[in-house]
XYZ file of C-alpha atoms in Angstrom:
652
model
C -21.782 102.849 -6.787
C -22.284 106.597 -7.622
C -24.048 107.462 -4.629
C -22.068 105.853 -2.053
C -18.154 107.702 -4.166
C -20.847 111.240 -4.022
C -21.148 110.532 -0.360
C -17.778 110.275 1.040
C -16.657 113.832 -1.210
C -18.998 115.734 0.480
C -18.292 113.803 4.400
C -15.320 114.528 3.316
C -15.660 118.199 3.231
C -17.834 118.459 6.518
C -15.262 116.636 8.518
C -12.059 118.852 7.417
C -14.333 121.933 8.667
C -15.725 120.859 11.744
C -12.313 119.107 12.569
C -11.374 122.360 13.099
C -13.878 123.733 15.240
C -13.852 120.320 17.171
C -17.827 120.370 16.515
C -19.203 117.839 16.511
C -23.104 117.825 16.704
C -23.180 120.364 13.732
C -21.208 118.320 11.948
C -24.080 115.162 13.088
C -27.179 117.450 12.026
C -25.632 117.631 8.321
C -24.549 114.646 7.944
C -27.823 113.362 8.887
C -29.237 115.663 7.079
C -27.048 114.044 4.096
C -27.926 110.887 4.143
C -31.106 109.572 6.392
C -29.949 105.557 5.793
C -28.177 104.479 8.439
C -25.918 101.826 6.927
C -24.521 103.741 3.695
C -24.260 107.263 6.044
C -21.561 104.701 8.152
C -20.394 103.551 5.322
C -19.600 106.893 3.387
C -18.380 108.150 6.924
C -16.281 105.720 7.720
C -14.483 106.077 4.906
C -14.218 109.813 4.399
C -12.466 109.398 7.893
C -9.572 107.886 6.877
C -9.735 110.076 3.350
C -9.439 112.630 5.592
C -6.449 111.312 7.612
C -4.604 112.093 5.266
C -4.607 115.595 4.836
C -4.376 115.600 8.995
C -0.975 113.693 8.092
C 0.061 115.879 5.105
C -0.277 119.093 6.831
C 1.661 117.199 10.246
C 4.302 115.629 8.587
C 6.589 118.406 11.111
C 6.708 115.310 13.835
C 3.162 117.034 15.870
C 0.893 114.801 17.452
C -0.991 116.770 19.214
C -3.476 117.298 16.027
C -3.661 113.419 15.096
C -4.691 112.348 19.115
C -7.670 115.590 18.416
C -8.510 113.732 15.438
C -8.810 110.395 16.828
C -10.721 112.160 19.734
C -12.474 114.151 17.756
C -13.118 109.901 15.985
C -14.222 109.150 19.014
C -17.245 111.273 19.801
C -18.440 110.306 16.346
C -18.615 106.559 17.222
C -20.681 108.168 20.447
C -23.162 109.503 18.995
C -23.474 105.878 16.056
C -21.868 108.165 13.369
C -18.978 106.054 12.982
C -18.314 102.305 13.080
C -16.465 101.229 16.976
C -13.666 100.257 15.596
C -12.765 103.602 13.091
C -10.860 104.615 16.347
C -8.605 101.925 16.282
C -7.994 101.278 13.118
C -7.098 105.426 12.174
C -3.989 104.673 15.042
C -3.195 101.628 12.620
C -2.521 103.678 10.053
C -0.983 106.874 11.582
C 1.618 104.407 13.298
C 2.014 102.585 10.188
C 3.286 105.752 8.750
C 5.456 107.855 11.300
C 8.587 107.001 12.299
C 9.462 104.658 16.230
C 9.881 108.602 17.846
C 6.756 109.888 17.224
C 5.257 106.295 17.893
C 6.867 105.987 20.905
C 5.679 109.570 21.799
C 1.576 108.902 19.591
C 1.850 106.076 22.068
C 1.068 108.043 25.107
C -1.935 108.699 23.942
C -3.120 104.984 23.354
C -1.672 104.893 27.154
C -3.987 107.083 28.478
C -7.012 105.837 26.744
C -7.372 102.082 28.111
C -10.787 103.348 30.302
C -11.601 104.438 26.755
C -10.765 101.871 24.519
C -12.902 99.072 27.491
C -15.585 100.976 27.783
C -18.914 98.734 26.590
C -19.106 100.903 22.286
C -15.415 100.142 22.519
C -13.940 96.461 23.843
C -15.546 94.533 21.712
C -15.126 95.567 18.620
C -11.677 98.014 19.038
C -10.354 94.827 21.037
C -8.741 92.473 18.082
C -7.277 96.072 16.421
C -5.977 97.039 18.661
C -3.809 93.681 19.632
C -2.966 93.590 15.883
C -1.474 97.517 15.847
C 0.684 95.922 19.110
C 2.229 93.860 17.745
C 2.930 95.407 14.424
C 4.464 98.032 16.683
C 6.560 95.035 18.105
C 8.094 93.627 14.804
C 8.962 97.427 14.186
C 11.285 97.095 17.733
C 14.273 96.262 18.531
C 14.329 94.200 21.849
C 17.913 95.498 22.470
C 17.573 99.385 21.601
C 13.811 99.287 22.364
C 13.852 97.789 25.350
C 11.262 100.697 27.472
C 8.843 101.143 24.004
C 8.798 97.560 24.324
C 7.672 97.131 27.859
C 5.413 100.180 27.801
C 3.301 98.086 25.401
C 2.839 94.520 26.267
C 2.224 96.314 30.002
C -0.822 98.590 28.233
C -1.990 94.581 26.669
C -1.529 93.547 30.572
C -4.409 96.579 31.777
C -7.081 96.628 28.329
C -7.275 92.972 28.649
C -8.644 90.733 31.558
C -6.184 88.694 33.139
C -9.316 85.805 31.609
C -8.666 86.753 27.918
C -7.967 83.746 26.541
C -5.025 85.065 23.116
C -2.482 86.116 26.264
C -2.356 83.169 27.752
C -0.702 80.070 27.550
C -3.496 77.145 28.472
C -1.467 74.499 27.568
C 2.052 75.339 29.821
C 4.281 75.269 27.102
C 7.976 76.886 27.210
C 9.210 78.852 24.178
C 11.702 76.144 22.873
C 12.267 78.255 20.478
C 14.595 80.825 22.602
C 18.187 78.710 21.759
C 21.957 80.421 23.128
C 24.683 80.282 20.881
C 28.271 80.330 22.789
C 31.303 78.359 21.789
C 34.982 80.462 20.912
C 35.734 82.100 17.464
C 38.846 83.169 16.072
C 37.327 86.866 14.595
C 35.398 87.877 18.635
C 38.777 86.818 20.869
C 40.830 89.533 17.905
C 37.399 92.217 18.157
C 37.201 91.326 22.671
C 41.548 91.202 23.016
C 41.216 95.441 23.846
C 38.174 94.848 26.214
C 40.736 92.413 28.147
C 43.398 93.831 28.028
C 43.302 96.141 30.824
C 41.065 93.785 33.260
C 44.061 91.278 32.234
C 46.158 93.119 35.031
C 44.388 92.862 38.077
C 44.579 90.640 40.900
C 41.742 90.188 42.079
C 39.585 87.404 39.167
C 38.198 84.213 39.313
C 40.090 81.822 37.306
C 37.724 80.985 33.379
C 38.475 78.840 31.491
C 36.694 76.465 28.558
C 35.135 73.790 31.374
C 33.440 76.667 33.619
C 32.719 78.492 31.072
C 30.587 75.526 28.366
C 28.754 74.656 32.334
C 27.745 78.447 32.462
C 26.195 78.877 29.024
C 25.389 74.826 28.980
C 23.133 75.900 31.646
C 20.538 77.969 29.229
C 19.024 74.905 27.987
C 18.024 74.403 30.381
C 16.414 76.746 32.231
C 14.531 76.944 28.239
C 13.173 72.950 28.510
C 13.030 72.666 32.230
C 10.936 69.502 31.448
C 14.604 68.371 30.923
C 15.477 67.949 34.579
C 13.108 64.988 35.056
C 14.734 62.657 33.138
C 17.820 60.542 34.648
C 21.223 61.304 32.677
C 20.029 65.579 32.336
C 18.878 65.994 35.963
C 23.005 64.398 36.328
C 24.325 67.322 34.103
C 22.219 70.054 35.475
C 23.577 69.549 38.605
C 26.292 69.227 37.919
C 27.230 71.910 36.097
C 24.708 74.472 38.395
C 27.346 73.376 41.609
C 30.290 74.233 39.629
C 28.994 77.474 38.679
C 27.829 77.918 42.146
C 30.695 77.309 44.156
C 32.298 79.708 41.184
C 30.053 82.720 42.931
C 31.048 81.910 46.378
C 34.462 81.572 45.445
C 35.281 85.737 44.162
C 32.936 87.280 46.149
C 31.259 90.950 45.264
C 32.191 94.086 46.759
C 30.700 96.958 47.348
C 31.551 100.271 45.639
C 31.236 102.622 48.130
C 33.008 105.005 45.632
C 34.582 106.173 41.956
C 37.855 108.060 41.197
C 38.322 111.532 39.648
C 37.912 111.115 36.569
C 34.313 109.691 36.388
C 32.100 111.619 33.969
C 28.909 112.489 35.943
C 24.836 111.825 34.083
C 24.202 115.183 33.013
C 20.914 115.931 31.046
C 23.326 118.158 28.716
C 25.656 116.184 28.375
C 26.127 115.194 24.542
C 27.697 111.742 23.094
C 28.483 108.253 23.810
C 27.295 109.172 27.525
C 23.975 110.505 26.913
C 22.300 107.581 26.560
C 22.719 104.372 28.207
C 21.159 101.216 26.634
C 20.249 98.286 28.445
C 20.383 95.017 26.235
C 17.819 91.776 26.906
C 20.501 89.246 25.539
C 24.239 89.139 26.720
C 27.106 88.501 24.626
C 29.052 84.013 25.549
C 31.719 84.705 23.878
C 35.140 83.344 27.306
C 36.528 85.678 26.622
C 34.024 88.266 28.735
C 32.758 85.873 30.964
C 35.002 87.226 33.807
C 33.671 90.782 33.405
C 30.082 89.695 33.381
C 30.461 87.470 36.582
C 31.927 90.745 37.759
C 28.803 92.418 37.662
C 26.112 92.104 40.617
C 22.769 92.455 37.650
C 24.395 89.875 35.779
C 24.701 87.458 38.881
C 21.534 88.647 40.184
C 19.811 87.032 36.421
C 22.048 83.926 36.814
C 20.758 83.103 40.030
C 16.499 84.794 39.187
C 16.863 81.247 36.352
C 18.158 79.178 39.747
C 15.295 79.791 41.978
C 12.039 80.620 38.851
C 13.651 76.603 37.231
C 13.114 75.260 40.498
C 9.705 76.409 41.892
C 9.146 74.312 38.591
C 9.898 71.926 39.577
C 8.258 71.699 43.024
C 5.823 72.998 41.922
C 1.841 71.183 41.000
C 1.471 72.228 37.317
C -1.879 70.709 35.132
C -0.362 69.413 32.217
C 2.608 68.357 34.006
C 3.072 64.448 32.433
C 2.957 61.282 35.882
C 6.450 60.896 34.857
C 7.533 64.522 35.367
C 8.177 63.804 39.335
C 11.860 64.622 40.910
C 12.688 61.565 43.251
C 13.332 62.405 47.128
C 17.380 62.908 46.925
C 16.743 65.296 43.791
C 14.074 66.994 46.004
C 16.939 67.100 48.595
C 19.306 68.323 46.783
C 16.528 72.061 44.838
C 16.196 72.246 49.316
C 19.822 72.976 50.331
C 20.241 74.572 47.078
C 17.844 77.115 47.435
C 19.061 78.225 50.119
C 22.597 78.804 48.583
C 21.099 81.023 46.204
C 19.446 83.054 48.637
C 22.093 83.162 50.305
C 24.203 84.674 47.759
C 21.258 86.886 46.656
C 21.941 88.173 50.248
C 25.823 89.624 49.573
C 25.007 90.525 46.351
C 25.548 94.339 46.352
C 24.337 96.051 46.667
C 20.647 96.006 48.915
C 21.763 92.355 49.223
C 19.162 91.051 52.074
C 16.186 93.825 50.589
C 16.738 92.174 46.866
C 16.447 88.777 47.763
C 13.883 89.216 50.393
C 12.107 90.484 47.448
C 12.057 87.956 45.071
C 11.281 85.814 47.472
C 8.035 87.573 48.303
C 7.582 87.206 44.704
C 7.584 83.891 44.130
C 5.294 83.798 46.694
C 2.994 85.224 45.257
C 3.430 83.015 41.953
C 2.185 79.773 43.705
C -0.987 81.029 43.906
C -1.204 82.607 40.108
C 0.298 78.559 39.461
C -2.509 77.870 41.486
C -5.521 79.808 39.845
C -3.719 78.291 36.225
C -4.082 74.494 37.060
C -8.150 75.559 37.669
C -9.046 76.902 34.256
C -8.641 80.536 34.221
C -11.324 82.120 35.380
C -12.565 84.968 35.744
C -12.206 86.624 38.477
C -15.338 87.887 39.329
C -18.370 87.620 42.937
C -19.830 84.005 42.160
C -24.108 84.199 41.399
C -25.778 82.364 44.245
C -28.392 80.146 42.284
C -32.121 80.940 43.297
C -33.133 77.172 43.170
C -30.639 75.674 45.927
C -30.847 78.377 48.568
C -33.082 77.673 50.992
C -36.173 80.124 52.253
C -35.271 82.094 53.844
C -37.082 83.189 57.110
C -39.685 86.760 56.800
C -37.727 89.298 58.520
C -38.862 91.102 61.689
C -40.003 94.652 60.994
C -36.935 96.805 63.440
C -37.937 99.468 64.939
C -36.503 102.996 63.832
C -32.922 103.779 65.931
C -34.857 106.971 66.714
C -37.515 104.870 69.052
C -35.140 103.101 70.267
C -33.458 105.817 72.401
C -35.984 107.312 73.755
C -36.856 104.743 75.138
C -33.768 103.844 77.052
C -33.425 107.335 78.263
C -36.926 107.287 79.079
C -35.218 104.233 81.590
C -31.991 106.039 82.639
C -30.134 103.796 79.476
C -27.665 104.168 76.803
C -27.797 101.990 73.657
C -24.639 102.134 71.284
C -25.777 100.460 68.959
C -24.324 97.356 69.088
C -24.910 94.342 71.639
C -22.124 93.858 73.950
C -21.220 97.887 73.758
C -25.255 98.228 75.115
C -23.745 95.920 78.275
C -21.238 96.455 79.488
C -22.746 100.883 79.473
C -26.115 99.530 81.211
C -23.871 97.375 84.379
C -24.322 100.918 85.911
C -25.076 103.518 83.952
C -23.783 106.059 86.628
C -21.125 106.784 86.344
C -19.964 108.001 89.141
C -22.074 105.357 91.082
C -19.228 103.049 89.457
C -16.738 105.582 90.831
C -17.072 104.782 93.901
C -18.322 101.290 93.761
C -16.451 99.078 96.206
C -15.082 96.408 94.188
C -12.961 99.874 92.889
C -11.188 100.454 95.877
C -8.051 98.716 96.187
C -6.132 99.914 99.110
C -5.588 97.415 101.878
C -6.709 97.919 105.420
C -4.995 99.062 107.787
C -4.556 95.436 109.925
C -4.034 94.030 106.917
C -1.028 96.120 106.130
C 0.766 96.666 109.024
C 0.240 93.143 110.151
C 3.763 92.011 109.612
C 4.783 95.468 111.187
C 3.215 94.839 114.814
C 4.382 91.652 114.888
C 8.442 93.073 114.975
C 7.667 95.483 117.758
C 7.006 93.129 119.673
C 10.194 91.311 121.520
C 10.127 88.276 121.827
C 9.552 88.320 118.174
C 14.052 89.584 118.383
C 13.687 91.303 114.283
C 16.838 93.443 113.453
C 15.894 96.654 113.290
C 17.400 97.062 110.130
C 15.600 94.404 108.913
C 11.716 95.784 110.362
C 9.691 97.222 107.756
C 9.508 100.652 109.205
C 13.050 101.233 108.392
C 11.949 100.446 104.094
C 11.418 103.846 102.264
C 9.453 102.218 100.343
C 7.192 100.712 102.882
C 7.248 104.066 104.829
C 6.615 105.897 101.929
C 3.410 103.786 101.001
C 2.060 103.410 104.984
C 2.283 107.434 105.099
C -0.041 107.831 101.717
C -2.348 105.043 103.331
C -2.470 106.240 106.385
C -4.074 109.592 105.219
C -6.169 107.701 103.832
C -7.600 105.344 106.474
C -5.968 106.198 109.995
C -7.891 109.345 112.205
C -4.563 109.000 114.450
C -2.787 110.727 110.816
C -4.192 114.160 111.558
C -4.182 114.473 114.287
C -1.655 117.173 116.057
C 1.300 116.748 118.612
C 3.560 118.248 120.133
C 6.978 117.325 118.697
C 7.698 117.540 115.366
C 9.605 114.470 113.781
C 12.520 114.220 113.246
C 12.831 110.661 111.897
C 10.006 108.151 109.557
C 10.837 105.067 110.682
C 10.460 106.643 114.748
C 6.979 108.388 113.612
C 6.120 105.404 112.677
C 7.163 102.665 115.237
C 4.387 105.250 117.772
C 1.071 105.069 115.071
C 1.550 101.432 114.319
C 1.566 101.281 118.212
C -2.007 103.830 118.101
C -2.848 101.177 115.001
C -2.295 97.601 117.880
C -4.403 99.007 120.088
C -7.653 100.519 119.335
C -6.826 96.502 117.124
C -8.979 94.451 119.936
C -11.519 97.190 119.682
C -12.222 97.338 116.776
C -11.660 92.941 116.635
C -14.578 92.620 118.545
C -17.488 95.715 115.635
C -18.534 94.375 113.494
C -18.469 95.559 110.636
C -21.282 96.408 108.305
C -21.201 95.772 104.902
C -22.246 97.643 102.463
C -24.966 95.999 100.275
C -25.118 97.411 96.846
C -28.933 98.377 96.113
C -30.428 95.633 93.620
C -31.646 96.817 89.780
C -34.846 97.088 88.759
C -36.547 94.429 86.955
C -36.900 97.475 84.101
C -33.190 96.513 83.557
C -32.888 92.340 82.724
C -35.999 93.482 80.546
C -34.097 96.044 78.716
C -31.016 94.125 77.985
C -32.321 91.793 77.814
C -35.058 93.270 74.901
C -32.246 95.401 73.081
C -29.547 91.683 72.529
C -32.692 90.531 70.883
C -32.988 93.615 68.689
C -28.714 94.126 68.090
C -29.454 89.663 66.920
C -32.341 90.175 64.278
C -30.633 92.442 62.703
C -27.663 89.905 61.792
C -29.063 87.923 58.483
C -28.146 84.713 58.144
C -25.525 83.247 55.442
C -26.718 81.797 52.165
C -25.920 78.484 51.961
C -22.779 77.158 49.964
C -23.270 76.455 46.519
C -23.502 72.707 45.355
C -20.804 71.452 43.607
C -21.157 71.508 39.407
C -21.667 67.455 38.724
C -19.736 66.780 35.407
C -20.980 64.245 32.650
C -19.266 61.925 31.219
C -17.573 60.550 28.169
C -20.514 57.921 26.052
C -19.861 55.784 24.137
C -20.692 57.807 21.145
C -18.764 61.078 21.790
C -15.668 58.366 21.468
C -16.925 57.175 18.358
C -17.215 60.725 16.759
C -14.043 61.889 18.451
C -11.803 59.029 17.705
C -13.241 60.249 13.805
C -11.277 63.421 13.488
C -8.597 62.548 16.299
C -7.236 59.355 14.484
C -4.641 60.947 12.607
C -4.067 63.227 15.977
C -4.135 61.089 19.008
C -0.800 60.468 19.606
C -0.446 63.845 21.320
C -3.410 63.975 23.100
C -2.265 60.628 24.890
C 0.703 62.720 25.866
C -1.158 65.184 27.314
C -3.177 62.277 29.025
C 0.169 61.170 30.808
C 0.303 57.740 28.927
C 3.993 56.914 28.482
C 5.713 55.659 25.641
C 5.170 51.525 26.271
C 1.289 51.881 27.366
C 1.562 54.639 23.505
C 3.634 52.231 21.726
C -0.207 49.181 23.247
C -2.236 51.327 21.272
C -0.325 51.624 18.578
C -0.275 47.629 18.600
C -3.740 47.423 17.053
C -4.965 47.676 13.305
C -6.186 51.316 12.563
C -5.291 54.356 13.994
C -9.784 55.057 13.783
C -9.081 51.909 16.162
C -5.425 52.962 18.181
C -7.551 56.835 19.105
C -10.861 54.943 19.586
C -9.050 52.412 22.497
C -7.089 54.983 23.636
C -10.565 57.016 24.671
C -11.802 54.153 26.161
C -9.886 53.506 28.691
C -8.847 56.996 29.569
C -13.197 56.908 29.988
C -13.394 54.776 32.013
C -9.891 54.173 34.619
C -9.006 58.387 34.731
C -10.536 59.905 37.670
C -10.914 63.124 35.942
C -12.656 61.779 32.821
C -15.580 64.189 31.961
C -16.830 66.393 28.596
C -15.831 69.618 30.179
C -12.457 68.206 30.998
C -11.565 66.715 27.567
C -13.180 69.971 25.951
C -10.642 71.878 27.450
C -7.974 70.337 27.517
C -9.170 69.832 23.185
C -8.960 73.892 23.411
C -5.601 73.834 24.814
C -4.113 71.930 22.302
C -6.510 74.346 19.572
C -7.732 71.007 18.005
C -10.780 73.154 16.401
C -12.862 70.705 14.433
C -12.552 67.955 17.911
C -14.017 70.264 19.740
C -17.321 70.919 17.391
C -17.480 67.296 17.638
C -17.481 67.305 21.699
C -19.982 70.117 20.941
C -22.392 68.217 19.237
């Protein structure tokens, strides 16, 4: 013990000296020279770190957190040198938060947020995660949810970033609700007197919602259904809920809010230089439930949005599939239709609520759609987000790959025969249809000009007096036809460039002259057989090259691995049932409820003489009749119900 005290004092002196110099290497050298035993040295350094922290806190009583951040950073480096326990940085942070005011805690918590990557390292994560969670919970207990809302949100966001999605401590596995969140409402004389001055000016307004006690009672009674949605599956409670919801939504629809586009001249401009009660605006997470305030609350667009969003969340839960939801918790067809109609009404009210109502409604719709994916993930048991590993034994033997030719050799061979290699089978085939681009442009397939006889066929017939076509209906008088005819004559007819003695006065007259010349040439051209130009046949090397390239490209594609076989589930044996019945004989009713048994079925189980027989009968029937009855599913349910003793018996 005396040796520990000596080491503790010496290491405290070393820390105070080398912390100011930020020299970890020299501190490590002195510590190793002082004590060669790792375990004794590490314990003494841990205690010395706490002792030195008191001195640092005393020196920084003014409120500067920079030196505290440097001290924690110095401690992190000691942990990486294996001089201190990996949990020491978070333990020191917990001591610092316990000794400081909330304002300074909020400043220091920025350091914790910025170093989230450090806490997630393999060295610190396993050792620090419980201490970090305890530290954040201690801070949340000190904070006011209504006054320090932003700080509370920062702490929760940090925990969400730090812990993985599949962390059991942050999951509500059995889908339970916070039934302790009660909303109390009612009228008291004292509250009416205190709020008399607040509502004095508002009573004079002409455009307001008529608030009576019935509307007030129905409005706040809905909060109990939002707290525990499973009440809606009860027939009597459903009638109460649907009636109250219809009345409240009708009140919202009868009094529409208008967006405020102008502000009075007496409004106070919020500025950073302001002092007094207007400097900060506080957000209260819980609204007051006094009847006098309901009229003002219904005139607040944010308040309306909160209530309407509660309706949408409740409706989504009622229609969704939840793993631990009882079989009796299912809506009837008429209830499903009412929920669908009311959902459309709620979205309409959200769209009509300023400001930016349509944008807000669309955002809510997208968020709830994404929530369906999280619900499916929860039903699957919250598996970790990891890429599944393939089982080597289940894979089919792969064929040995053929050795690939070097890309340089492939391109060289292609250029030797005047071809292209594009690296893709389809592109290679396309480019090698005609390697010479100029010849491809001159191809007969790309000649889209019609022949003179085809284009002027109707015009030639119109020139025949026997056709008796009026001049204004002839094609030569059409400007579009004439413009195309001139371009075609310039490309096809030798008469277009013959110099005439007379200038062209009108286009129709010129076209008639040219058409007559073309008509005279038609008999001569009809007797002459036109020779067709044949494209030279492609060389045999072209086909061979294309086939070789396509074969090489297809060989580069790897075959997909076979699907992993479905995991086989183990059945529950009679021996397991006997052992579990002895462990669960006092708490089997809660397990029966999770299995989905009704009250009549539970009463049947209770007809047995002893609790052991009752539990055994229930487990035997569940193992024989339930399709999902397996050791894995039973272990998952016991883990969610926190039956650790029964879970240990099952795994043994």
